[in-house]
Every structure is written in structure tokens, then in C-alpha cells.
mmCIF file of C-alpha atoms in Angstrom:
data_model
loop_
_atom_site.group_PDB
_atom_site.id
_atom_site.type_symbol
_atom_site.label_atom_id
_atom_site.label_comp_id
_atom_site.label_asym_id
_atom_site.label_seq_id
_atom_site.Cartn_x
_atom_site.Cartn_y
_atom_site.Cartn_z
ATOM 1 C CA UNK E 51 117.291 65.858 92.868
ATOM 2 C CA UNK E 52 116.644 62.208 94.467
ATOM 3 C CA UNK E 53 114.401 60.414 93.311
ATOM 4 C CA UNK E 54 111.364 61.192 95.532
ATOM 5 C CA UNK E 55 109.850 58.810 97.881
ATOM 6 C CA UNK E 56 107.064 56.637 96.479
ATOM 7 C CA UNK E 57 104.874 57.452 99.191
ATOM 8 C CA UNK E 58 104.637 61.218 97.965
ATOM 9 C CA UNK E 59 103.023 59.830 94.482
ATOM 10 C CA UNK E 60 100.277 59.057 96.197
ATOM 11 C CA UNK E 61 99.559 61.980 97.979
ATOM 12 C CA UNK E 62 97.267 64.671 96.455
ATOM 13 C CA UNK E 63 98.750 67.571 94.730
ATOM 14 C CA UNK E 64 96.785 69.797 96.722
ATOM 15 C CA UNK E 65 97.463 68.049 99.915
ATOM 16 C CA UNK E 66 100.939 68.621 99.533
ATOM 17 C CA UNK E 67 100.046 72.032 98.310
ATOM 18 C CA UNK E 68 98.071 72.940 101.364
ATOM 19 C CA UNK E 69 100.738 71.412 103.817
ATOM 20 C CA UNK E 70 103.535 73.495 101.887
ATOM 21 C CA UNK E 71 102.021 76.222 102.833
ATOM 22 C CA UNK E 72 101.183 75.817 106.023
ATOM 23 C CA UNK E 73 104.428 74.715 106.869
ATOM 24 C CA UNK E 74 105.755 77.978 105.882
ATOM 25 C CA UNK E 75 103.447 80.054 107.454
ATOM 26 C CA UNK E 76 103.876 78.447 110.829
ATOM 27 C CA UNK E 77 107.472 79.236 110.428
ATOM 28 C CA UNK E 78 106.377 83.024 110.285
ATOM 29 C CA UNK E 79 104.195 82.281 112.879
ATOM 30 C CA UNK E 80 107.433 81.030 115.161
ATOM 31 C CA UNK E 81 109.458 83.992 114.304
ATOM 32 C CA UNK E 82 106.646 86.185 115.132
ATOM 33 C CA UNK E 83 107.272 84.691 118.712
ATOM 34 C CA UNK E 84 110.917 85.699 118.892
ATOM 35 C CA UNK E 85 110.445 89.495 117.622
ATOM 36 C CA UNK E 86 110.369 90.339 121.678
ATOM 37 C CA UNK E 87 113.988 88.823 121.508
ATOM 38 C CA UNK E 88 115.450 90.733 118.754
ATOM 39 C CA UNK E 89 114.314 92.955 116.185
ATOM 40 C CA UNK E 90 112.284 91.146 113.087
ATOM 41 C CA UNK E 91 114.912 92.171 110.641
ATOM 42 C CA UNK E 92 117.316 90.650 112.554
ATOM 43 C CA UNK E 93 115.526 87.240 112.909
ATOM 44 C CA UNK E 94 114.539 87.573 109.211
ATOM 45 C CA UNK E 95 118.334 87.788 108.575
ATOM 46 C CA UNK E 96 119.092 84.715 110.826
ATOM 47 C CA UNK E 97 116.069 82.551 108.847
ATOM 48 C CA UNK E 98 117.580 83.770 105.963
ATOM 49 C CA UNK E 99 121.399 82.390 107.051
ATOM 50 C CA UNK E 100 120.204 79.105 109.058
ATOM 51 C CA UNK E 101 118.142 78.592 105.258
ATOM 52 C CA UNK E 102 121.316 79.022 103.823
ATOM 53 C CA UNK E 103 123.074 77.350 106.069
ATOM 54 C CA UNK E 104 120.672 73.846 105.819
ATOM 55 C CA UNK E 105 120.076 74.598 101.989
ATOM 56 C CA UNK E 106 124.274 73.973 101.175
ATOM 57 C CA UNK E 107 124.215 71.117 103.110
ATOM 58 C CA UNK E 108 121.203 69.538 101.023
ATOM 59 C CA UNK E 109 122.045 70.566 97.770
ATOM 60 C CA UNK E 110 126.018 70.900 98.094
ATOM 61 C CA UNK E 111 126.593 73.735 95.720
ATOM 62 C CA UNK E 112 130.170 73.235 95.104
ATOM 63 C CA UNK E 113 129.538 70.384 92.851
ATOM 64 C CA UNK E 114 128.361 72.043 90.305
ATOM 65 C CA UNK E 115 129.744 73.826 87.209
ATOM 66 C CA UNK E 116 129.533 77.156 87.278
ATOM 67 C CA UNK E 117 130.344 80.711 84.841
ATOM 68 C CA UNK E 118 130.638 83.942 86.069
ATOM 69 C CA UNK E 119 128.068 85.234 84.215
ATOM 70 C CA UNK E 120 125.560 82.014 86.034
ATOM 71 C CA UNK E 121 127.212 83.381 89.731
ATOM 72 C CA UNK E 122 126.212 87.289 88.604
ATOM 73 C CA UNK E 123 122.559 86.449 88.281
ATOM 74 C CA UNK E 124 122.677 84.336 91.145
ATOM 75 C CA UNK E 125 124.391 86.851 93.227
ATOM 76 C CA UNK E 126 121.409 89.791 92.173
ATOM 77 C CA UNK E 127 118.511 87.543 92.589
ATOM 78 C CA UNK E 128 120.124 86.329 96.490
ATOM 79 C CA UNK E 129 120.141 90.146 97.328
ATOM 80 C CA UNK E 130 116.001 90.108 95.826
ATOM 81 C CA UNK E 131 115.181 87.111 97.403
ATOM 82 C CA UNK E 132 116.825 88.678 100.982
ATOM 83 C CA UNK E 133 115.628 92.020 100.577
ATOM 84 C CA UNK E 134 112.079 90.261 100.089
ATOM 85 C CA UNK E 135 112.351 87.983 102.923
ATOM 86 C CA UNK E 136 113.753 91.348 105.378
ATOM 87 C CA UNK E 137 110.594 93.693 104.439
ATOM 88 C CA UNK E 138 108.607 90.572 105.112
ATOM 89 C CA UNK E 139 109.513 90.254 108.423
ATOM 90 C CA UNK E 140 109.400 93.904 109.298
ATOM 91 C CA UNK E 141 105.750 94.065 108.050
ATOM 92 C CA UNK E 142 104.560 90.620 109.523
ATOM 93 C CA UNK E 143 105.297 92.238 112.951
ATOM 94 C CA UNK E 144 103.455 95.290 112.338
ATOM 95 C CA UNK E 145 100.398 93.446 110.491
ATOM 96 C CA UNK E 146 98.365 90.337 110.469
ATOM 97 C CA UNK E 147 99.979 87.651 108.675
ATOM 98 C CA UNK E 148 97.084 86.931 106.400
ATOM 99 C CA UNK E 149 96.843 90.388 105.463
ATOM 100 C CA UNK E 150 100.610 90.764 104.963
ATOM 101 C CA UNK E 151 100.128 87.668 102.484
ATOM 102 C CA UNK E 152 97.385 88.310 100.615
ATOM 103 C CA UNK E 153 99.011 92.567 99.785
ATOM 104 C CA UNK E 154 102.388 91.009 98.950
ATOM 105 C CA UNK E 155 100.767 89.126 96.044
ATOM 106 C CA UNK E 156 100.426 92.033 94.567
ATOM 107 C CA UNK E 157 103.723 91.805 93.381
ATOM 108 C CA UNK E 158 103.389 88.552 91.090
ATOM 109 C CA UNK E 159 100.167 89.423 90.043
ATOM 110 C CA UNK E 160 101.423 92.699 88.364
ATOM 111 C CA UNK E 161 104.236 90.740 86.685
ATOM 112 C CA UNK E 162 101.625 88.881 85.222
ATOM 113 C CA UNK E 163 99.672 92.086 84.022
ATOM 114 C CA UNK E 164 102.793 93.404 82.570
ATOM 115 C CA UNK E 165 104.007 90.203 80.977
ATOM 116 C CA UNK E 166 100.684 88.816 80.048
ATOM 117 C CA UNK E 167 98.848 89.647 77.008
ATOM 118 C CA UNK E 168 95.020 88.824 77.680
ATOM 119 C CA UNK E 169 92.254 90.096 79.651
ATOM 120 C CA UNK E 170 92.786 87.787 82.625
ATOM 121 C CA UNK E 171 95.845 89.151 83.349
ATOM 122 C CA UNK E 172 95.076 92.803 82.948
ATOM 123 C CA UNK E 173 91.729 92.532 85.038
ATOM 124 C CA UNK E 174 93.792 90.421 88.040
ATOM 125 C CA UNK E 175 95.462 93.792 88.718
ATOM 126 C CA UNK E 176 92.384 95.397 89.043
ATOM 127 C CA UNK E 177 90.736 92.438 91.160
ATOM 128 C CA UNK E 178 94.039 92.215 93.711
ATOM 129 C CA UNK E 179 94.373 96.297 93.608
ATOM 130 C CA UNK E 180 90.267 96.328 94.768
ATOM 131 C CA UNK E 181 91.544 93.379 97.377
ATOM 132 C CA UNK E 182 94.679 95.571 98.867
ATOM 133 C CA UNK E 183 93.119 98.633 99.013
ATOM 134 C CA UNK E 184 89.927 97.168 101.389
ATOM 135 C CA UNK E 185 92.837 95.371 102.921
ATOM 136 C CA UNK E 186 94.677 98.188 103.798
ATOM 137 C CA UNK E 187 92.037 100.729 104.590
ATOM 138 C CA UNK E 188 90.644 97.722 107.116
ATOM 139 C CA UNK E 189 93.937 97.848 108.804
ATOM 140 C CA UNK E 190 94.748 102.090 108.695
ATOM 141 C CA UNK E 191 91.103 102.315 110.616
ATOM 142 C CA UNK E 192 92.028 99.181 112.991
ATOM 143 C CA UNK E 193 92.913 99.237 116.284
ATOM 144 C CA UNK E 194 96.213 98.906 114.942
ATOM 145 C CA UNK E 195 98.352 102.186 116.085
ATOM 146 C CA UNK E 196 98.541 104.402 112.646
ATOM 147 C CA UNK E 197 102.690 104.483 112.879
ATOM 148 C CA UNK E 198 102.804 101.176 113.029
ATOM 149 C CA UNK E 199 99.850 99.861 110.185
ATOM 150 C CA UNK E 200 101.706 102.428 108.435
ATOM 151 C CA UNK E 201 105.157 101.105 108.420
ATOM 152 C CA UNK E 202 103.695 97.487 107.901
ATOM 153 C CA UNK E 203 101.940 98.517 105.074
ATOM 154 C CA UNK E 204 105.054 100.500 103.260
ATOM 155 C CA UNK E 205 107.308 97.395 104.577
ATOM 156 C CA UNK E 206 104.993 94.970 102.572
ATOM 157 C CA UNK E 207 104.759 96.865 99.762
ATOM 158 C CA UNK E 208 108.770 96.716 99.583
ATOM 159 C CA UNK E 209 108.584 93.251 100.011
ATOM 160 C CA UNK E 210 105.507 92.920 97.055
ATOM 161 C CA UNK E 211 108.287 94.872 94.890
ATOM 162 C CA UNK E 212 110.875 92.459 95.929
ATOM 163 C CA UNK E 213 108.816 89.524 94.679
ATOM 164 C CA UNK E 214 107.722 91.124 91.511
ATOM 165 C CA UNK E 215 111.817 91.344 90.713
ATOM 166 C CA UNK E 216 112.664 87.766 92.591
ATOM 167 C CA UNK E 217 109.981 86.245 89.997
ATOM 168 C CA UNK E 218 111.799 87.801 87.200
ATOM 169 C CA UNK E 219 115.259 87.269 88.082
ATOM 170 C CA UNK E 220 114.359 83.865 89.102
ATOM 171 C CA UNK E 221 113.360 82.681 85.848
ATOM 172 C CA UNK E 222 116.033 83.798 84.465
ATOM 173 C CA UNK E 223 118.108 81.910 87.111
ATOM 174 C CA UNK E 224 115.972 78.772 86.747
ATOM 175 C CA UNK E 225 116.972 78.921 83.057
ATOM 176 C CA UNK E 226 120.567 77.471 83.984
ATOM 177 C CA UNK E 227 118.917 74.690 85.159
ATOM 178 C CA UNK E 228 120.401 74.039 88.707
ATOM 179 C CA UNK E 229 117.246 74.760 90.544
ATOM 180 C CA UNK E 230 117.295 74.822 94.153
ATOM 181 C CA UNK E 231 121.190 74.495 93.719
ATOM 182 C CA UNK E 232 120.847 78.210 92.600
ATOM 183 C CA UNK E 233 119.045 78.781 95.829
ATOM 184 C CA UNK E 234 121.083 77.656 98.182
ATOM 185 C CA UNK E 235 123.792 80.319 97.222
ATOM 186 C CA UNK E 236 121.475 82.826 96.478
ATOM 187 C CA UNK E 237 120.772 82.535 100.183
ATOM 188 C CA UNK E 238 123.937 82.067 100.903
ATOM 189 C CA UNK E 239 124.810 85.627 99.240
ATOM 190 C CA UNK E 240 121.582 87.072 100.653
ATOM 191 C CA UNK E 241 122.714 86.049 104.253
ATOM 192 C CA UNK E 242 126.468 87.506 103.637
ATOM 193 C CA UNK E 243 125.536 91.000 101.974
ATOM 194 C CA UNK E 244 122.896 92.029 104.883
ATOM 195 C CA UNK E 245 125.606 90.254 107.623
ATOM 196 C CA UNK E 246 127.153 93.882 107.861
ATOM 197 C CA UNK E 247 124.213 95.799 108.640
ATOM 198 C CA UNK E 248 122.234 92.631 110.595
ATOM 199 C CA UNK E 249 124.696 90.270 112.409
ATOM 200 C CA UNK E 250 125.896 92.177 115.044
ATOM 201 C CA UNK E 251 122.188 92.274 116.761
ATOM 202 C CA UNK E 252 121.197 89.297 115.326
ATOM 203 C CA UNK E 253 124.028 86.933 116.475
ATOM 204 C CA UNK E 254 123.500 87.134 120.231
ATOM 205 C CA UNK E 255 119.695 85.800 119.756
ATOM 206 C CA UNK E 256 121.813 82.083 119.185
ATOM 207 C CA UNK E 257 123.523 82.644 122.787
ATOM 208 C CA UNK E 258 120.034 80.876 124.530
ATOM 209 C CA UNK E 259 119.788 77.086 122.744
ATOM 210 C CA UNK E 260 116.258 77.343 122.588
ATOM 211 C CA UNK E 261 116.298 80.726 120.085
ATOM 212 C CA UNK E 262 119.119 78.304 118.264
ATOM 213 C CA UNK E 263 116.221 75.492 118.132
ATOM 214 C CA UNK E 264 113.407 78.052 116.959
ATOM 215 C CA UNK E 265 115.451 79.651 114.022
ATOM 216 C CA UNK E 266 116.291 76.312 113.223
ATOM 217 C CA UNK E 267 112.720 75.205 113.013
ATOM 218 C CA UNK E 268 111.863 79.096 111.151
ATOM 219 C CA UNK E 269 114.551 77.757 108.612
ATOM 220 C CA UNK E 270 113.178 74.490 107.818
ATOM 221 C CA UNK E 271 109.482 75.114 108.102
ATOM 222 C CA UNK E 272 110.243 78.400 105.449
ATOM 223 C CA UNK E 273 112.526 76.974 103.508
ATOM 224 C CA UNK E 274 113.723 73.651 102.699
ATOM 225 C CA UNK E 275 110.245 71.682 103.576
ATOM 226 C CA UNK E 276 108.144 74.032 101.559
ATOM 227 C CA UNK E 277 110.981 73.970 98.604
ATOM 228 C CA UNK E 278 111.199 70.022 98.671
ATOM 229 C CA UNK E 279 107.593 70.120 98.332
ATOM 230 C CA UNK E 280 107.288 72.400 96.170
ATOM 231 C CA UNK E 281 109.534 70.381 93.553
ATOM 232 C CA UNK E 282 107.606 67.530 93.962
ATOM 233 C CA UNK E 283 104.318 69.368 93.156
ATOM 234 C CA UNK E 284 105.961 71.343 90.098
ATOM 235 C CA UNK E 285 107.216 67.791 88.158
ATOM 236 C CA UNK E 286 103.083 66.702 89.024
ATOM 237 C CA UNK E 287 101.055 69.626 87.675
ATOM 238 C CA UNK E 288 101.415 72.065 85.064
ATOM 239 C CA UNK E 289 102.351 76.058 85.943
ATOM 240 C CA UNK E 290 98.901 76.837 85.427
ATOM 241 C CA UNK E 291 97.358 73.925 87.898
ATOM 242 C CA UNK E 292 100.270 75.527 90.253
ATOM 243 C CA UNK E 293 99.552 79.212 89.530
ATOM 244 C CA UNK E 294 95.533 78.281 90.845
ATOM 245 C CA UNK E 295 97.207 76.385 93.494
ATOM 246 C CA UNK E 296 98.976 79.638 95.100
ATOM 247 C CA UNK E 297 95.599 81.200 95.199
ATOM 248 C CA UNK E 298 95.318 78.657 98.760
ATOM 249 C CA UNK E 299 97.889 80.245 100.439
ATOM 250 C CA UNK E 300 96.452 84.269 101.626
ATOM 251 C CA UNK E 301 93.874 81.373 103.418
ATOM 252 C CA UNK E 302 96.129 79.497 104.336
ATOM 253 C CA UNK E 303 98.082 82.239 106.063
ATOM 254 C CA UNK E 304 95.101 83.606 107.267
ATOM 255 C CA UNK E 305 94.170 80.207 108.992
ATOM 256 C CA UNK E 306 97.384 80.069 110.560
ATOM 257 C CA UNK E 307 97.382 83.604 111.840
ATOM 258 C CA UNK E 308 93.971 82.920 113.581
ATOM 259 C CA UNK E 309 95.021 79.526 114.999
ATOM 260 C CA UNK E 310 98.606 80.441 116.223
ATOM 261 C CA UNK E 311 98.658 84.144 117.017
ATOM 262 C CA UNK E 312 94.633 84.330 117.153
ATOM 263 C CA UNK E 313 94.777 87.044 114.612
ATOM 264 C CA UNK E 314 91.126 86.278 113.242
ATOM 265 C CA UNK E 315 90.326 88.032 110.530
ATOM 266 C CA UNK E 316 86.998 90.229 110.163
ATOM 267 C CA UNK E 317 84.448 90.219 107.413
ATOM 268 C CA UNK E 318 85.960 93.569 105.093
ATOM 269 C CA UNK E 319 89.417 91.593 105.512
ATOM 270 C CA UNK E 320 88.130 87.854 104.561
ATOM 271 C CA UNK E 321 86.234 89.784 101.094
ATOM 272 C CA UNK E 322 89.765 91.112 100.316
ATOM 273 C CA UNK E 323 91.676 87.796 100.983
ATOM 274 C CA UNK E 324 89.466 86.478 98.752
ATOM 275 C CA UNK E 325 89.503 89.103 95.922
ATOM 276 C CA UNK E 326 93.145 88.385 95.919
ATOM 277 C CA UNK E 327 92.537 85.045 95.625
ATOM 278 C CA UNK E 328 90.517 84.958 93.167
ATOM 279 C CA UNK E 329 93.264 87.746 91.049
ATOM 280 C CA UNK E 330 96.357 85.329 91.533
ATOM 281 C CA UNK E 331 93.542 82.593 89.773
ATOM 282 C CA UNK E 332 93.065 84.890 87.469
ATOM 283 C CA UNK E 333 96.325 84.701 86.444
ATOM 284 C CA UNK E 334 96.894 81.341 85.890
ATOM 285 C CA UNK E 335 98.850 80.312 82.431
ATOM 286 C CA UNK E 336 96.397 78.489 80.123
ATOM 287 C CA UNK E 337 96.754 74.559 79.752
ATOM 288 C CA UNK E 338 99.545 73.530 77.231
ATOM 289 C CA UNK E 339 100.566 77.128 76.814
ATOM 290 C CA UNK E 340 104.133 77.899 77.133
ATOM 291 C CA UNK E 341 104.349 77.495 80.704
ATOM 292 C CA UNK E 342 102.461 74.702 80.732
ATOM 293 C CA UNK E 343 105.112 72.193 82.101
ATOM 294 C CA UNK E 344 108.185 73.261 84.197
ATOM 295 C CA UNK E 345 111.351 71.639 83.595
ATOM 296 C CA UNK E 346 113.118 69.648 85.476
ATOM 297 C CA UNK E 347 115.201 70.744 88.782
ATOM 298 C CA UNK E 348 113.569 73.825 88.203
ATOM 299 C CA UNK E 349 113.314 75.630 91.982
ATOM 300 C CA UNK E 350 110.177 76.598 92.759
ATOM 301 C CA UNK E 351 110.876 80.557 92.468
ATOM 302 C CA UNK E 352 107.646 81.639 92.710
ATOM 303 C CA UNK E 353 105.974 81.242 95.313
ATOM 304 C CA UNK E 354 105.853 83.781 98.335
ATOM 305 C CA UNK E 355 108.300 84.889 101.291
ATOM 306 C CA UNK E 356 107.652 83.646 104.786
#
């Protein structure tokens, strides 16, 4: 990585935090807008291959060293990471985008049950399982067709699953030490093995230059912003001041659903944002434990899809 710019030292970790995720969010929020023009797996696949696309350029893969056995992993976690970002998309279109946030957490929170070994982890399962369920029964009784809560709600569960395996593949990933260099042909692979099934649809969208302009802004509001920041904010803080940190975004999601596709949440739905909240807290590492400091160019391969 380049050394970052001075200026960025000075900024608060949360600050940069905060506008991490917002900047991702408002890139769901854009590609929310262009579901009328194609299908939201097929823009999901196009954020996923303009990502790709701006990602090589930045980090210029082909420099570095690689083994087979480095490519396999790479290869298995692009097909996570696409498969996450796809089931996303599909749910985000059938439900709230703060709602679709704060279920897929769900996903890191249980590897942190399963890989954990105190009570904070094991009672965040319970705390984000209490916060989906009122979640999810909110939307099933909403005004929200029942096909369609229903398919959001299976789509984000996919997409929880995805993360859950993303997270785990990704540390073992981040273990070569090529961080967002991994990343950008993990995307790369992500974009080529759905091209079969998504391309055909998808490519037309790019005939109109101002679709070409909005999946270009989808790509770097999702992606590379939030990832820059994101390794700026990792070499400051310590995975557990990080792991609080991620507790922000189901809010901040929520805020930018309510702002830019006035999807204001009710009271049932703001107690479960924040009992999921509270569980990915929960599940913050202890200070100076073993995750206590991430190495360096280590991509930031935790936090969520948008």
C-alpha cells in the first residue's frame, strides 16, 4: 500500500468508520435505483465486475508472486465473496436495506459463536438470533407482499451464509499477506464464474452512459472507497476497537435507507437493529488478545456486502 495521506492521521477512527460505511451503503442505495433497469442480480454482477475492474487497476495484481495453492484459495473465496454480494442484491430489493444489514450479520456473529470460546460470544448468537427473528416477523406482517418478504428474507439468509464462509476463507487468504491484492482477483474470478449465467442481461444495462456512470459510482462507493478506508482504520485500531466499530453500520444502513429511499424504520425494527448491534459488540476480540493487531496489507475481509 502507499503510504497514506497525512491528512487521514488526523481524522477520527470513527469518522472514517462512519463515512466507510455510509459510502457503501449509498452505493446500495444507487443500485437500488437501477433494479427497474435490469434485474438486481444482474446489477449485483456488474458492481461486482466494474469492482473488479477498478480494483486491478489500483492494486495491479500481476506484480505479485503467486503459487497455485495461494490462486486456489483465492479462486474459492472470489466465488464466496460473489455469491455474497448476488444474494445481497436480490434481498436488498425485496427488503429494507437496514433490515437486510442488520439479518446478514448474523453470519459473522455465528462464526464468532463457533470459533469463540467465552460467554460473549455464545450469548451474541442468542442476542442477534432475538434481533432477526423481531426483524423478520416485523417484515412477514408488513405491508410488504408475503412472496416477496419471503424471498428477501431466504435471499439474505444466503447471503448471511456467504459471509460466515467469506470471513473464514478470508483469513485464510489474508494469511498470504497480499491483502486487497487478493481482492482484486477474487473479484476478478467472482465477476468471470457468474459472467455465464449473468452477462448476457446484465451487459445491455452499459448501452445508456448514464447506467455506465451509476455502476461506476455502485463500484467505487462499495468497493474501493470503503476498502481504502478500511485499511487505513485496521493499521489505527486493534480488531477488537474494529469489531465494536462494525456494530455502526445496521444504523448506518438504516440511516441511509430512510434518507435515500425513505425506508424509515418503525419502533419493533429500530429494537432489533439495535439487538444486533449490540450482538456484533458482543463479539468483539478482547484487547491484546490474539487478534488484537492486524497485520499489515491485511484487506479488510470482514466487514459486510453492499
Amino acid at each position: 500500500m502507499p503510504t497514506r495521506p497525512a491528512a487521514l492521521d488526523r481524522v477520527p477512527v470513527p469518522a472514517l468508520f462512519v463515512v466507510s460505511g455510509l459510502t457503501q451503503y449509498l452505493g446500495a442505495a444507487i443500485a437500488v435505483g437501477l433494479f427497474a433497469v435490469a434485474g438486481a442480480i444482474e446489477v449485483g454482477w456488474l458492481r461486482i465486475a466494474a469492482s473488479a475492474v477498478l480494483l486491478l487497476v489500483w492494486r495491479r495484481p500481476w506484480r505479485h508472486r503467486w503459487t497455485r495453492h495461494d490462486l486456489a484459495w483465492v479462486a474459492v473465496f472470489g466465488v464466496a465473496l460473489a455469491a455474497m454480494n448476488l444474494a445481497f442484491y436480490v434481498a436488498i430489493d425485496h427488503l429494507p436495506l437496514g433490515t437486510a444489514v442488520a439479518i446478514e450479520f448474523l453470519g459473522p456473529v455465528a462464526v464468532a459463536a463457533v470459533t469463540g470460546s467465552g460467554w460473549r460470544e455464545r450469548g451474541a448468537i442468542a442476542v442477534a438470533a432475538a434481533g432477526v427473528v423481531l426483524l423478520a416477523g416485523v417484515t412477514i406482517e408488513s405491508d410488504v407482499p408475503r412472496a416477496d418478504a419471503v424471498l428477501g428474507l431466504t435471499a439474505i439468509g444466503v447471503a448471511a451464509a456467504c459471509w460466515a464462509a467469506y470471513i473464514l476463507l478470508g483469513r485464510r487468504v489474508a494469511v498470504s499477506g497480499s491483502g486487497v491484492t487478493s481482492l482484486a482477483v477474487a473479484m476478478t474470478v467472482g465477476a468471470l464464474v457468474f459472467a455465464p449465467f449473468l452477462a448476457p442481461d446484465a451487459v445491455p444495462v452499459l448501452g445508456d452512459w448514464r447506467h455506465v456512470v451509476a455502476i461506476a459510482g455502485i463500484a467505487l462507493f462499495s468497493s474501493v472507497v470503503p476498502y481504502a478506508l478500511e485499511q487505513v482504520i485496521l493499521r489505527r485500531v486493534s480488531a477488537a476497537t474494529f469489531s465494536v466499530l462494525l456494530a455502526l453500520l445496521p444504523a448506518t444502513a438504516a440511516v441511509v435507507g430512510a434518507v435515500v429511499l425513505r425506508q424509515v424504520p418503525t419502533v419493533p425494527e429500530l429494537v432489533g437493529l439495535v439487538l444486533v448491534s449490540g450482538a456484533i459488540a458482543m463479539t468483539a476480540a478482547r484487547p491484546g488478545g490474539r487478534d488484537a493487531t492486524p497485520p499489515d496489507d491485511v484487506a479488510p475481509l470482514d466487514p459486510p456486502p453492499a
